[in-house]
Amino acid sequence: MDELEWRQDAVPVSTRFQDAYYSMEDGRAETSHTFVQGNDLPRRWPQMDQCTIAELGFGTGLNFLETVRQWLKYADAKATLIFVSFEQYPLEASDLARALAPWKELENLASHLIKLWSPDFEILDEMFDDRVRLLVFIGDANVRLPQLEFQADAWYLDGFSPAKNPQLWGPSLMEQVALHTAPKGTFATYTSAGEVRRNLESAGFRVERTPGFGRKRHMSRGILSDADVAHEH
Ligand SMILES: C[S@@+](CC[C@H](N)C(=O)[O-])C[C@H]1O[C@@H](n2cnc3c(N)ncnc32)[C@H](O)[C@@H]1O
């Protein structure tokens, strides 16, 4: 369980990591720019009958909910979204409710999530609508991810900043991310830290730096390269 402070009475900040869960400017718009657009999903979705997205750091569920909102808008009505996320320090349902309250467009989806949510589970596996399956694995992603078999079409790398939360950005975890990425799969992250980019490159991604959200100059995104370095290790 994690202890929170609230900045501007609205944005949750982890006391453990001394970092905010998302942008002070507009967390929903940041998610859309960094993760949904960063993985080029609105363009890719109409051609897919199933899409698997994986995330490091479920936090408040904001990334998940904004992704579902856009999925229901852009994807084929018969297609299924599988969203797999990892969280070591799950929040209380009341914290999710407070964090997610500012976004009216997410209200119905958020209330569904809040009803299901309990920080006591080990795995949450629930359907949203009949077109979205959410799986959240509680525990250290470094331990949980290698135990699982799936291939993500897109990754959201959303740990706290690499300086404060280095466990979620290390070379062996980035290698696991690559091993759990489908051919031509992608990742996106708000950080452009050199070490993270190098770890992702060594794991087999072609990495580029693109404009970040709001005041952030740069973010990073990438595609699993054909050479597929990680799989040869
Ligand atoms: C920036 S927040 C994620 C925000 C989230 N995506 C959202 O939409 O609210 C980073 C999250 O990573 C989690 N975390 C940190 N280290 C972790 C680890 N080793 N394994 C799994 N989760 C971790 C934190 O508890 C926190 O919830």
GROMACS .gro file of C-alpha atoms and ligand atoms in nm:
model
  260
    1MET     CA    1   0.000   0.000   0.000
    2ASP     CA    2   0.132   0.342  -0.077
    3GLU     CA    3   0.110   0.670   0.111
    4LEU     CA    4   0.000   0.971  -0.088
    5GLU     CA    5   0.019   1.346  -0.076
    6TRP     CA    6  -0.204   1.555  -0.299
    7ARG     CA    7  -0.057   1.843  -0.497
    8GLN     CA    8  -0.290   2.128  -0.595
    9ASP     CA    9  -0.545   1.917  -0.406
   10ALA     CA   10  -0.581   1.697  -0.716
   11VAL     CA   11  -0.263   1.520  -0.832
   12PRO     CA   12  -0.142   1.223  -0.624
   13VAL     CA   13   0.224   1.220  -0.525
   14SER     CA   14   0.393   0.910  -0.383
   15THR     CA   15   0.569   0.981  -0.053
   16ARG     CA   16   0.775   0.663  -0.102
   17PHE     CA   17   0.915   0.777  -0.439
   18GLN     CA   18   0.871   1.155  -0.396
   19ASP     CA   19   0.720   1.179  -0.744
   20ALA     CA   20   0.380   1.254  -0.901
   21TYR     CA   21   0.172   0.981  -1.065
   22TYR     CA   22   0.121   1.198  -1.374
   23SER     CA   23   0.153   1.550  -1.510
   24MET     CA   24   0.037   1.849  -1.306
   25GLU     CA   25  -0.089   2.001  -1.631
   26ASP     CA   26  -0.350   1.746  -1.745
   27GLY     CA   27  -0.284   1.380  -1.677
   28ARG     CA   28  -0.542   1.255  -1.925
   29ALA     CA   29  -0.403   1.465  -2.211
   30GLU     CA   30  -0.052   1.349  -2.115
   31THR     CA   31  -0.159   0.984  -2.136
   32SER     CA   32  -0.315   1.042  -2.473
   33HIS     CA   33  -0.006   1.216  -2.613
   34THR     CA   34   0.263   0.999  -2.458
   35PHE     CA   35   0.121   0.648  -2.453
   36VAL     CA   36  -0.175   0.624  -2.692
   37GLN     CA   37  -0.035   0.846  -2.970
   38GLY     CA   38   0.324   0.753  -2.877
   39ASN     CA   39   0.244   0.393  -2.973
   40ASP     CA   40   0.051   0.514  -3.280
   41LEU     CA   41  -0.253   0.321  -3.155
   42PRO     CA   42  -0.547   0.512  -3.310
   43ARG     CA   43  -0.391   0.444  -3.653
   44ARG     CA   44  -0.307   0.077  -3.579
   45TRP     CA   45  -0.628  -0.022  -3.401
   46PRO     CA   46  -0.877  -0.027  -3.692
   47GLN     CA   47  -0.669  -0.307  -3.855
   48MET     CA   48  -0.650  -0.524  -3.541
   49ASP     CA   49  -0.904  -0.779  -3.416
   50GLN     CA   50  -0.713  -0.813  -3.091
   51CYS     CA   51  -0.465  -0.577  -2.928
   52THR     CA   52  -0.252  -0.649  -2.621
   53ILE     CA   53  -0.114  -0.351  -2.432
   54ALA     CA   54   0.118  -0.397  -2.135
   55GLU     CA   55   0.212  -0.138  -1.875
   56LEU     CA   56   0.474  -0.103  -1.603
   57GLY     CA   57   0.304   0.083  -1.315
   58PHE     CA   58  -0.079   0.070  -1.297
   59GLY     CA   59  -0.096   0.351  -1.039
   60THR     CA   60  -0.437   0.520  -1.050
   61GLY     CA   61  -0.553   0.340  -1.365
   62LEU     CA   62  -0.561   0.667  -1.561
   63ASN     CA   63  -0.359   0.526  -1.853
   64PHE     CA   64  -0.584   0.222  -1.865
   65LEU     CA   65  -0.909   0.421  -1.859
   66GLU     CA   66  -0.802   0.674  -2.122
   67THR     CA   67  -0.686   0.385  -2.341
   68VAL     CA   68  -1.025   0.213  -2.307
   69ARG     CA   69  -1.206   0.539  -2.386
   70GLN     CA   70  -1.011   0.572  -2.711
   71TRP     CA   71  -1.030   0.200  -2.791
   72LEU     CA   72  -1.411   0.212  -2.777
   73LYS     CA   73  -1.397   0.506  -3.019
   74TYR     CA   74  -1.138   0.388  -3.274
   75ALA     CA   75  -1.127   0.007  -3.271
   76ASP     CA   76  -1.356  -0.229  -3.459
   77ALA     CA   77  -1.669  -0.308  -3.254
   78LYS     CA   78  -1.585  -0.681  -3.262
   79ALA     CA   79  -1.221  -0.641  -3.158
   80THR     CA   80  -1.086  -0.718  -2.810
   81LEU     CA   81  -0.837  -0.518  -2.603
   82ILE     CA   82  -0.626  -0.702  -2.346
   83PHE     CA   83  -0.455  -0.464  -2.103
   84VAL     CA   84  -0.189  -0.622  -1.879
   85SER     CA   85  -0.040  -0.409  -1.604
   86PHE     CA   86   0.201  -0.449  -1.309
   87GLU     CA   87   0.184  -0.273  -0.975
   88GLN     CA   88   0.395  -0.328  -0.663
   89TYR     CA   89   0.225  -0.074  -0.434
   90PRO     CA   90  -0.149  -0.072  -0.511
   91LEU     CA   91  -0.350   0.230  -0.404
   92GLU     CA   92  -0.676   0.227  -0.208
   93ALA     CA   93  -1.000   0.242  -0.410
   94SER     CA   94  -1.078   0.577  -0.242
   95ASP     CA   95  -0.747   0.718  -0.375
   96LEU     CA   96  -0.833   0.600  -0.726
   97ALA     CA   97  -1.170   0.772  -0.693
   98ARG     CA   98  -1.016   1.100  -0.580
   99ALA     CA   99  -0.743   1.093  -0.847
  100LEU     CA  100  -0.981   1.011  -1.133
  101ALA     CA  101  -1.260   1.253  -1.037
  102PRO     CA  102  -1.142   1.550  -1.251
  103TRP     CA  103  -1.215   1.373  -1.582
  104LYS     CA  104  -1.587   1.369  -1.659
  105GLU     CA  105  -1.525   1.182  -1.986
  106LEU     CA  106  -1.384   0.890  -1.783
  107GLU     CA  107  -1.656   0.893  -1.516
  108ASN     CA  108  -1.842   0.571  -1.611
  109LEU     CA  109  -1.529   0.370  -1.681
  110ALA     CA  110  -1.368   0.497  -1.360
  111SER     CA  111  -1.665   0.401  -1.145
  112HIS     CA  112  -1.654   0.049  -1.293
  113LEU     CA  113  -1.283   0.021  -1.205
  114ILE     CA  114  -1.331   0.160  -0.854
  115LYS     CA  115  -1.606  -0.096  -0.781
  116LEU     CA  116  -1.376  -0.384  -0.881
  117TRP     CA  117  -1.063  -0.249  -0.716
  118SER     CA  118  -0.911  -0.382  -0.398
  119PRO     CA  119  -0.545  -0.346  -0.300
  120ASP     CA  120  -0.558  -0.696  -0.147
  121PHE     CA  121  -0.573  -0.908  -0.460
  122GLU     CA  122  -0.273  -1.076  -0.623
  123ILE     CA  123  -0.420  -1.073  -0.972
  124LEU     CA  124  -0.715  -0.874  -1.096
  125ASP     CA  125  -0.870  -1.027  -1.408
  126GLU     CA  126  -1.191  -0.855  -1.515
  127MET     CA  127  -1.390  -0.771  -1.826
  128PHE     CA  128  -1.483  -0.411  -1.900
  129ASP     CA  129  -1.765  -0.384  -2.147
  130ASP     CA  130  -1.737  -0.713  -2.338
  131ARG     CA  131  -1.452  -0.574  -2.549
  132VAL     CA  132  -1.184  -0.512  -2.286
  133ARG     CA  133  -1.004  -0.750  -2.050
  134LEU     CA  134  -0.797  -0.598  -1.768
  135LEU     CA  135  -0.526  -0.799  -1.593
  136VAL     CA  136  -0.328  -0.640  -1.309
  137PHE     CA  137  -0.047  -0.838  -1.147
  138ILE     CA  138   0.044  -0.718  -0.800
  139GLY     CA  139   0.411  -0.737  -0.707
  140ASP     CA  140   0.749  -0.635  -0.839
  141ALA     CA  141   0.739  -0.632  -1.219
  142ASN     CA  142   1.098  -0.766  -1.218
  143VAL     CA  143   0.962  -1.085  -1.058
  144ARG     CA  144   0.616  -1.104  -1.216
  145LEU     CA  145   0.691  -1.035  -1.582
  146PRO     CA  146   0.942  -1.320  -1.640
  147GLN     CA  147   0.681  -1.565  -1.502
  148LEU     CA  148   0.426  -1.476  -1.770
  149GLU     CA  149   0.381  -1.566  -2.133
  150PHE     CA  150   0.227  -1.302  -2.357
  151GLN     CA  151   0.327  -1.078  -2.644
  152ALA     CA  152   0.231  -0.714  -2.623
  153ASP     CA  153   0.162  -0.508  -2.934
  154ALA     CA  154   0.243  -0.196  -2.733
  155TRP     CA  155   0.411  -0.118  -2.402
  156TYR     CA  156   0.352   0.178  -2.172
  157LEU     CA  157   0.668   0.229  -1.964
  158ASP     CA  158   0.538   0.441  -1.679
  159GLY     CA  159   0.749   0.398  -1.369
  160PHE     CA  160   0.829   0.700  -1.156
  161SER     CA  161   1.126   0.897  -1.286
  162PRO     CA  162   1.428   0.673  -1.356
  163ALA     CA  163   1.636   0.858  -1.094
  164LYS     CA  164   1.379   0.787  -0.821
  165ASN     CA  165   1.251   0.445  -0.932
  166PRO     CA  166   1.549   0.277  -1.106
  167GLN     CA  167   1.404  -0.074  -1.042
  168LEU     CA  168   1.145  -0.017  -1.314
  169TRP     CA  169   1.393   0.083  -1.589
  170GLY     CA  170   1.689  -0.155  -1.552
  171PRO     CA  171   1.853  -0.353  -1.836
  172SER     CA  172   1.714  -0.695  -1.737
  173LEU     CA  173   1.358  -0.562  -1.708
  174MET     CA  174   1.388  -0.385  -2.046
  175GLU     CA  175   1.509  -0.717  -2.189
  176GLN     CA  176   1.197  -0.883  -2.046
  177VAL     CA  177   0.987  -0.611  -2.204
  178ALA     CA  178   1.143  -0.690  -2.543
  179LEU     CA  179   1.091  -1.065  -2.491
  180HIS     CA  180   0.722  -0.990  -2.423
  181THR     CA  181   0.678  -0.778  -2.735
  182ALA     CA  182   0.519  -0.903  -3.058
  183PRO     CA  183   0.712  -0.862  -3.386
  184LYS     CA  184   0.687  -0.494  -3.486
  185GLY     CA  185   0.551  -0.416  -3.140
  186THR     CA  186   0.624  -0.076  -2.989
  187PHE     CA  187   0.687   0.103  -2.662
  188ALA     CA  188   0.637   0.460  -2.548
  189THR     CA  189   0.749   0.644  -2.237
  190TYR     CA  190   0.751   1.002  -2.109
  191THR     CA  191   1.124   0.986  -2.025
  192SER     CA  192   1.413   1.058  -2.256
  193ALA     CA  193   1.680   0.958  -2.002
  194GLY     CA  194   1.988   0.833  -2.188
  195GLU     CA  195   2.032   0.525  -1.974
  196VAL     CA  196   1.674   0.410  -2.033
  197ARG     CA  197   1.710   0.463  -2.407
  198ARG     CA  198   2.035   0.264  -2.409
  199ASN     CA  199   1.875  -0.021  -2.210
  200LEU     CA  200   1.587  -0.035  -2.458
  201GLU     CA  201   1.827  -0.028  -2.755
  202SER     CA  202   2.037  -0.314  -2.610
  203ALA     CA  203   1.715  -0.508  -2.557
  204GLY     CA  204   1.636  -0.484  -2.928
  205PHE     CA  205   1.424  -0.172  -2.983
  206ARG     CA  206   1.491   0.099  -3.239
  207VAL     CA  207   1.446   0.406  -3.020
  208GLU     CA  208   1.361   0.762  -3.119
  209ARG     CA  209   1.320   1.084  -2.924
  210THR     CA  210   1.004   1.282  -3.000
  211PRO     CA  211   0.839   1.595  -2.852
  212GLY     CA  212   0.705   1.535  -2.502
  213PHE     CA  213   0.379   1.650  -2.348
  214GLY     CA  214   0.336   2.006  -2.221
  215ARG     CA  215   0.656   2.146  -2.079
  216LYS     CA  216   0.852   1.823  -2.140
  217ARG     CA  217   1.087   1.875  -2.434
  218HIS     CA  218   1.132   1.508  -2.520
  219MET     CA  219   0.983   1.162  -2.471
  220SER     CA  220   1.094   0.827  -2.619
  221ARG     CA  221   0.925   0.573  -2.837
  222GLY     CA  222   1.042   0.274  -3.033
  223ILE     CA  223   0.971  -0.038  -3.233
  224LEU     CA  224   1.113  -0.387  -3.188
  225SER     CA  225   1.377  -0.410  -3.458
  226ASP     CA  226   1.383  -0.696  -3.707
  227ALA     CA  227   1.725  -0.804  -3.580
  228ASP     CA  228   1.550  -0.883  -3.252
  229VAL     CA  229   1.861  -0.868  -3.034
  230ALA     CA  230   1.694  -0.972  -2.708
  231HIS     CA  231   1.574  -1.304  -2.845
  232GLU     CA  232   1.929  -1.406  -2.934
  233HIS     CA  233   2.059  -1.374  -2.576
  234LIG     C1  234   0.414   0.706  -1.247
  234LIG     S1  235   0.326   0.586  -1.153
  234LIG     C2  236   0.218   0.512  -1.274
  234LIG     C3  237   0.097   0.595  -1.312
  234LIG     C4  238  -0.009   0.511  -1.377
  234LIG     N1  239   0.028   0.454  -1.503
  234LIG     C5  240  -0.142   0.584  -1.385
  234LIG     O1  241  -0.207   0.578  -1.494
  234LIG     O2  242  -0.183   0.638  -1.283
  234LIG     C6  243   0.445   0.454  -1.131
  234LIG     C7  244   0.388   0.329  -1.068
  234LIG     O3  245   0.486   0.226  -1.070
  234LIG     C8  246   0.473   0.150  -0.952
  234LIG     N2  247   0.597   0.075  -0.927
  234LIG     C9  248   0.716   0.124  -0.884
  234LIG     N3  249   0.810   0.026  -0.880
  234LIG    C10  250   0.749  -0.088  -0.921
  234LIG    C11  251   0.793  -0.223  -0.941
  234LIG     N4  252   0.920  -0.260  -0.916
  234LIG     N5  253   0.703  -0.313  -0.990
  234LIG    C12  254   0.575  -0.277  -1.017
  234LIG     N6  255   0.528  -0.150  -1.000
  234LIG    C13  256   0.613  -0.057  -0.954
  234LIG    C14  257   0.443   0.255  -0.847
  234LIG     O4  258   0.386   0.202  -0.729
  234LIG    C15  259   0.347   0.348  -0.924
  234LIG     O5  260   0.214   0.309  -0.908
   0.00000   0.00000   0.00000
